[in-house]
Amino acid sequence: MWEIFRNFAGVDAHSMKLDLYINEANDYARDIGVPVLHPHVAIIHYDEVGEIRHSLNRINCYGIFLQREFPENLTYGIGTYREGDGSLIAFSPGQIGGKRDDGTRRQYHGWVLLFDAAFIHGTEIERRLSDYHFFSYNSNEALFLHPQEKDILAGLMANIRRELTNDADDAQDDIVRDYIQLILDYCKRFYARQFKEISSSGSDLLARFQQVLIAYYAKGRQRTDGIPSVKYCASELCLSPGYFGDIVRGALGESPKDYIRSFVIHRAKNQILSGRSIAQVADDLGFEYSQHFTRMFKNVTGQTPSEFLNEQQKK
């Protein structure tokens, strides 16, 4: 169902022909004929649903989508999907996802957990949403799960459904929220594992990051756009800023913004030592005002450009 999923930030849904508006979690459950078990939570086991039609949807709730199969060679960040991989995609209110209804029907396998923002309002989950960066990742940044990881998440989703099929009592909502938070914490852990594997597997992402910065200055983009931004670099690498940032932090222990600043200051040092004035260096690196350059230089090195030059001249 969710073979192709993108984060269409800034896209007007009314300009696209959508098949379904999922304004609350159970809109999707009703659309595919799954029983409603809770007013704000839908838990769906595709294996038991049978064949369903595709749909392109506007989603206004939170969701975790765990699917066994993806189309062969679907682009994935720094690689491609492989048929049979267990993968996970998270989405948040305002996103558009799915695949246009073309009349075909297909059997899917896996779990979907949908929950409304109202269900987590004022809870620990809502307070920690900023920790769960994967809600802002793109589809090509899905989580590739190891078999035991997939079993853990599938087991937790099965527990949620089991809880919701019991008679409701005063403890039920808290128990379901605890399961949801546990799922989100496991997703965070598994993504951290994935970032570590990407960094240690000989990935050329960091080398390509540096080449993006080199090319930026070689093309003179700083003249019109200032110093390189994280958003620009992520876009050049076909990654969302959030996913890109997490990979760089996992590999280098610093943010992409800090790495860019270090790159810029390294270029600045070379130019200062070549005899160029502070104003010339600031202008060449993309700073509108030389005092902004001086401030960044001191924040990174602990010295002003002049202090740096004087120290080097004494050596």
Coordinates of C-alpha atoms in Angstrom, one line a residue:
M1 CA 0.0 0.0 0.0
W2 CA 2.8 2.4 0.9
E3 CA 5.2 1.3 -1.8
I4 CA 6.2 4.9 -2.6
F5 CA 6.2 7.4 0.2
R6 CA 7.5 10.9 0.1
N7 CA 7.4 13.8 2.4
F8 CA 5.7 16.5 0.4
A9 CA 6.5 19.4 2.7
G10 CA 5.0 22.6 1.3
V11 CA 2.9 20.8 -1.3
D12 CA -0.7 21.9 -1.6
A13 CA -2.8 18.7 -1.4
H14 CA -5.6 20.4 -3.2
S15 CA -3.4 20.7 -6.3
M16 CA -3.0 16.9 -6.4
K17 CA -5.7 14.3 -7.0
L18 CA -5.9 12.3 -3.8
D19 CA -7.8 9.1 -3.2
L20 CA -8.3 9.5 0.6
Y21 CA -8.0 12.1 3.3
I22 CA -6.9 10.4 6.5
N23 CA -8.0 13.0 9.0
E24 CA -8.0 10.6 11.8
A25 CA -6.4 7.2 12.4
N26 CA -9.5 5.2 11.8
D27 CA -10.3 6.7 8.4
Y28 CA -7.8 4.4 6.9
A29 CA -9.0 1.4 8.9
R30 CA -12.6 2.0 7.7
D31 CA -11.5 2.5 4.1
I32 CA -9.9 -1.0 3.9
G33 CA -12.5 -2.7 6.1
V34 CA -10.6 -3.2 9.3
P35 CA -12.6 -3.1 12.6
V36 CA -12.2 0.1 14.7
L37 CA -10.8 -0.9 18.1
H38 CA -10.2 2.5 19.6
P39 CA -11.4 6.1 18.8
H40 CA -7.9 7.4 18.3
V41 CA -5.7 4.4 17.5
A42 CA -5.8 2.0 14.5
I43 CA -3.7 -1.1 14.4
I44 CA -3.7 -3.1 11.1
H45 CA -2.2 -6.5 10.3
Y46 CA -2.0 -6.6 6.5
D47 CA -1.6 -10.3 6.4
E48 CA -5.1 -10.7 7.6
V49 CA -6.8 -8.0 5.5
G50 CA -6.6 -9.7 2.1
E51 CA -6.0 -7.9 -1.2
I52 CA -6.6 -4.1 -1.1
R53 CA -6.3 -1.3 -3.6
H54 CA -3.7 1.3 -3.7
S55 CA -4.5 4.9 -2.5
L56 CA -2.7 8.2 -2.5
N57 CA -3.5 9.8 0.8
R58 CA -3.3 13.0 2.8
I59 CA -2.3 11.9 6.3
N60 CA -3.2 14.0 9.3
C61 CA -2.2 11.6 12.1
Y62 CA 1.0 9.8 13.2
G63 CA 1.9 6.4 11.9
I64 CA 4.5 3.7 11.8
F65 CA 4.4 1.5 8.7
L66 CA 6.2 -1.8 8.9
Q67 CA 6.2 -3.7 5.5
R68 CA 7.9 -6.9 4.4
E69 CA 8.1 -6.2 0.7
F70 CA 9.0 -3.1 -1.3
P71 CA 9.3 -2.8 -5.1
E72 CA 12.6 -3.9 -6.4
N73 CA 15.3 -1.2 -6.9
L74 CA 13.2 1.6 -5.3
T75 CA 15.7 4.3 -4.5
Y76 CA 17.0 4.4 -0.9
G77 CA 19.2 7.3 0.2
I78 CA 22.7 5.9 -0.5
G79 CA 21.5 2.6 -1.9
T80 CA 18.4 0.8 -3.2
Y81 CA 15.7 -1.3 -1.7
R82 CA 16.2 -5.1 -2.1
E83 CA 13.2 -7.3 -2.5
G84 CA 12.4 -9.1 0.8
D85 CA 13.9 -6.5 3.1
G86 CA 11.8 -5.7 6.2
S87 CA 11.6 -1.9 6.2
L88 CA 9.9 0.8 8.3
I89 CA 8.6 4.2 7.4
A90 CA 7.2 6.8 9.9
F91 CA 5.0 9.7 9.0
S92 CA 3.4 12.7 10.8
P93 CA 0.4 15.0 10.3
G94 CA 0.5 16.9 7.0
Q95 CA 2.3 14.4 4.9
I96 CA 1.1 12.9 1.6
G97 CA 1.8 9.2 1.0
G98 CA 0.8 6.1 -0.8
K99 CA 0.4 5.2 -4.4
R100 CA -2.4 6.3 -6.8
D101 CA -5.3 3.9 -7.1
D102 CA -4.8 2.3 -10.5
G103 CA -7.6 -0.3 -10.1
T104 CA -5.3 -3.2 -9.1
R105 CA -5.5 -5.1 -5.9
R106 CA -2.6 -6.6 -3.9
Q107 CA -2.0 -8.6 -0.8
Y108 CA 0.4 -6.8 1.6
H109 CA 2.3 -8.1 4.6
G110 CA 3.2 -6.3 7.8
W111 CA 1.7 -3.9 10.3
V112 CA 0.5 -0.4 10.4
L113 CA 0.1 1.7 13.5
L114 CA -1.8 5.0 13.3
F115 CA -2.6 7.3 16.2
D116 CA -4.1 10.7 16.4
A117 CA -2.3 13.7 17.8
A118 CA -5.1 14.1 20.4
F119 CA -4.2 10.7 21.8
I120 CA -0.7 11.8 22.8
H121 CA -1.5 15.4 23.7
G122 CA 0.2 16.4 27.0
T123 CA 2.0 13.1 27.3
E124 CA 5.6 12.1 27.4
I125 CA 5.4 11.0 23.8
E126 CA 4.4 14.5 22.7
R127 CA 7.1 16.0 24.8
R128 CA 9.7 13.8 23.2
L129 CA 8.6 14.0 19.5
S130 CA 11.6 16.2 18.7
D131 CA 13.8 13.2 19.6
Y132 CA 12.2 11.0 17.0
H133 CA 13.8 12.5 13.9
F134 CA 12.5 9.7 11.7
F135 CA 9.1 11.4 11.5
S136 CA 10.8 13.9 9.2
Y137 CA 12.7 11.5 7.0
N138 CA 11.9 10.8 3.4
S139 CA 10.8 7.4 2.0
N140 CA 14.2 6.8 0.6
E141 CA 15.5 6.9 4.2
A142 CA 13.5 4.0 5.5
L143 CA 14.7 1.9 8.3
F144 CA 16.1 -1.5 7.1
L145 CA 15.4 -3.9 9.9
H146 CA 17.3 -6.9 11.0
P147 CA 15.1 -10.0 11.4
Q148 CA 15.2 -9.8 15.2
E149 CA 14.4 -6.1 15.1
K150 CA 11.4 -6.7 12.9
D151 CA 10.2 -9.4 15.3
I152 CA 10.4 -7.0 18.2
L153 CA 8.3 -4.3 16.5
A154 CA 5.8 -6.8 15.1
G155 CA 5.4 -8.3 18.6
L156 CA 4.8 -4.8 20.1
M157 CA 2.2 -4.0 17.5
A158 CA 0.5 -7.4 18.1
N159 CA 0.5 -6.5 21.8
I160 CA -1.3 -3.2 21.1
R161 CA -4.0 -5.0 19.1
R162 CA -4.4 -7.6 21.8
E163 CA -4.8 -4.9 24.4
L164 CA -7.4 -3.1 22.3
T165 CA -9.4 -6.2 21.8
N166 CA -9.8 -6.5 25.5
D167 CA -12.6 -4.7 27.4
A168 CA -11.6 -1.1 27.9
D169 CA -10.8 0.0 31.4
D170 CA -9.1 3.0 33.1
A171 CA -5.6 1.6 32.4
Q172 CA -6.0 0.8 28.7
D173 CA -5.0 4.1 27.2
D174 CA -1.9 4.4 29.3
I175 CA -0.9 0.9 28.4
V176 CA -1.3 1.6 24.7
R177 CA 0.7 4.8 25.0
D178 CA 3.5 2.9 26.8
Y179 CA 3.6 0.4 23.9
I180 CA 3.7 3.3 21.3
Q181 CA 6.5 5.0 23.1
L182 CA 8.4 1.7 23.3
I183 CA 8.0 1.3 19.6
L184 CA 9.3 4.8 19.0
D185 CA 12.3 4.3 21.3
Y186 CA 13.1 1.0 19.5
C187 CA 12.9 2.8 16.1
K188 CA 15.3 5.4 17.4
R189 CA 17.7 2.7 18.6
F190 CA 17.5 0.7 15.3
Y191 CA 18.1 3.9 13.3
A192 CA 21.2 4.6 15.4
R193 CA 22.4 1.1 14.5
Q194 CA 21.7 1.8 10.8
F195 CA 23.7 5.0 10.9
K196 CA 26.6 3.2 12.6
E197 CA 26.6 0.5 9.9
I198 CA 26.5 3.2 7.2
S199 CA 29.4 5.0 8.7
S200 CA 31.5 1.8 9.2
S201 CA 30.7 0.1 5.9
G202 CA 33.0 2.2 3.7
S203 CA 30.2 4.6 2.6
D204 CA 31.4 7.5 0.6
L205 CA 28.8 9.8 2.0
L206 CA 31.2 12.0 4.0
A207 CA 33.6 12.2 1.0
R208 CA 30.7 13.3 -1.2
F209 CA 29.6 15.8 1.5
Q210 CA 33.1 17.4 1.3
Q211 CA 32.9 17.4 -2.5
V212 CA 29.6 19.2 -2.4
L213 CA 31.3 22.0 -0.3
I214 CA 34.3 22.2 -2.7
A215 CA 32.0 22.4 -5.7
Y216 CA 29.8 25.0 -4.0
Y217 CA 32.8 27.4 -3.9
A218 CA 34.2 26.3 -7.2
K219 CA 30.9 27.4 -8.8
G220 CA 30.9 30.7 -6.9
R221 CA 27.5 30.0 -5.3
Q222 CA 28.6 31.9 -2.1
R223 CA 28.4 35.1 -4.1
T224 CA 24.7 34.8 -4.3
D225 CA 23.7 32.4 -1.6
G226 CA 26.2 33.0 1.2
I227 CA 28.0 30.2 3.0
P228 CA 26.6 26.6 2.3
S229 CA 23.6 25.5 4.3
V230 CA 22.8 22.1 5.7
K231 CA 19.6 22.0 3.6
Y232 CA 21.5 22.7 0.4
C233 CA 24.1 20.0 1.1
A234 CA 21.5 17.4 2.1
S235 CA 19.6 18.2 -1.1
E236 CA 22.7 17.7 -3.2
L237 CA 23.1 14.3 -1.6
C238 CA 19.4 13.4 -2.1
L239 CA 18.7 13.2 1.6
S240 CA 16.4 15.0 4.0
P241 CA 18.2 17.4 6.4
G242 CA 17.2 15.3 9.4
Y243 CA 18.5 12.0 8.1
F244 CA 21.6 13.6 6.7
G245 CA 22.3 15.3 10.1
D246 CA 21.9 12.0 12.0
I247 CA 24.3 10.2 9.7
V248 CA 27.0 12.9 10.0
R249 CA 26.6 13.1 13.8
G250 CA 26.9 9.3 14.0
A251 CA 30.0 9.3 11.9
L252 CA 31.8 12.4 13.1
G253 CA 30.3 13.3 16.5
E254 CA 29.4 16.7 15.2
S255 CA 26.5 18.2 13.3
P256 CA 26.7 19.0 9.5
K257 CA 26.5 22.7 10.5
D258 CA 29.6 22.4 12.6
Y259 CA 31.4 20.5 9.8
I260 CA 30.5 23.2 7.3
R261 CA 31.8 25.9 9.7
S262 CA 35.0 24.0 10.1
F263 CA 35.3 23.6 6.4
V264 CA 34.8 27.4 5.8
I265 CA 37.3 28.3 8.6
H266 CA 39.9 26.0 7.1
R267 CA 39.6 27.8 3.8
A268 CA 39.7 31.1 5.6
K269 CA 43.0 30.2 7.3
N270 CA 44.6 29.3 4.0
Q271 CA 43.5 32.6 2.5
I272 CA 44.6 34.7 5.5
L273 CA 48.0 33.1 5.4
S274 CA 48.3 33.9 1.7
G275 CA 48.2 37.6 2.5
R276 CA 44.6 38.5 1.7
S277 CA 42.8 41.0 4.0
I278 CA 40.1 40.0 6.4
A279 CA 37.5 41.9 4.3
Q280 CA 38.6 40.1 1.1
V281 CA 38.5 36.7 2.8
A282 CA 35.0 37.3 4.3
D283 CA 33.7 38.4 0.9
D284 CA 35.2 35.5 -0.9
L285 CA 33.7 33.0 1.5
G286 CA 30.2 34.4 1.2
F287 CA 29.8 36.6 4.3
E288 CA 27.8 39.8 3.7
Y289 CA 29.6 41.5 6.5
S290 CA 33.2 40.9 7.7
Q291 CA 32.2 41.2 11.3
H292 CA 30.0 38.1 10.8
F293 CA 33.0 36.2 9.5
T294 CA 35.1 37.4 12.4
R295 CA 32.5 36.2 14.9
M296 CA 32.3 32.7 13.3
F297 CA 36.1 32.5 13.1
K298 CA 36.4 33.2 16.8
N299 CA 33.6 30.9 17.8
V300 CA 35.3 28.0 15.9
T301 CA 39.0 28.8 16.8
G302 CA 38.9 30.8 19.9
Q303 CA 40.8 33.6 18.1
T304 CA 40.0 36.5 15.9
P305 CA 41.4 36.3 12.3
S306 CA 43.9 39.0 13.3
E307 CA 45.0 37.1 16.4
F308 CA 45.4 33.9 14.3
L309 CA 47.6 35.7 11.8
N310 CA 49.8 37.4 14.4
E311 CA 50.3 34.0 16.1
Q312 CA 51.3 32.3 12.8
Q313 CA 53.7 35.1 11.9
K314 CA 55.6 34.6 15.2
K315 CA 56.3 30.9 14.4

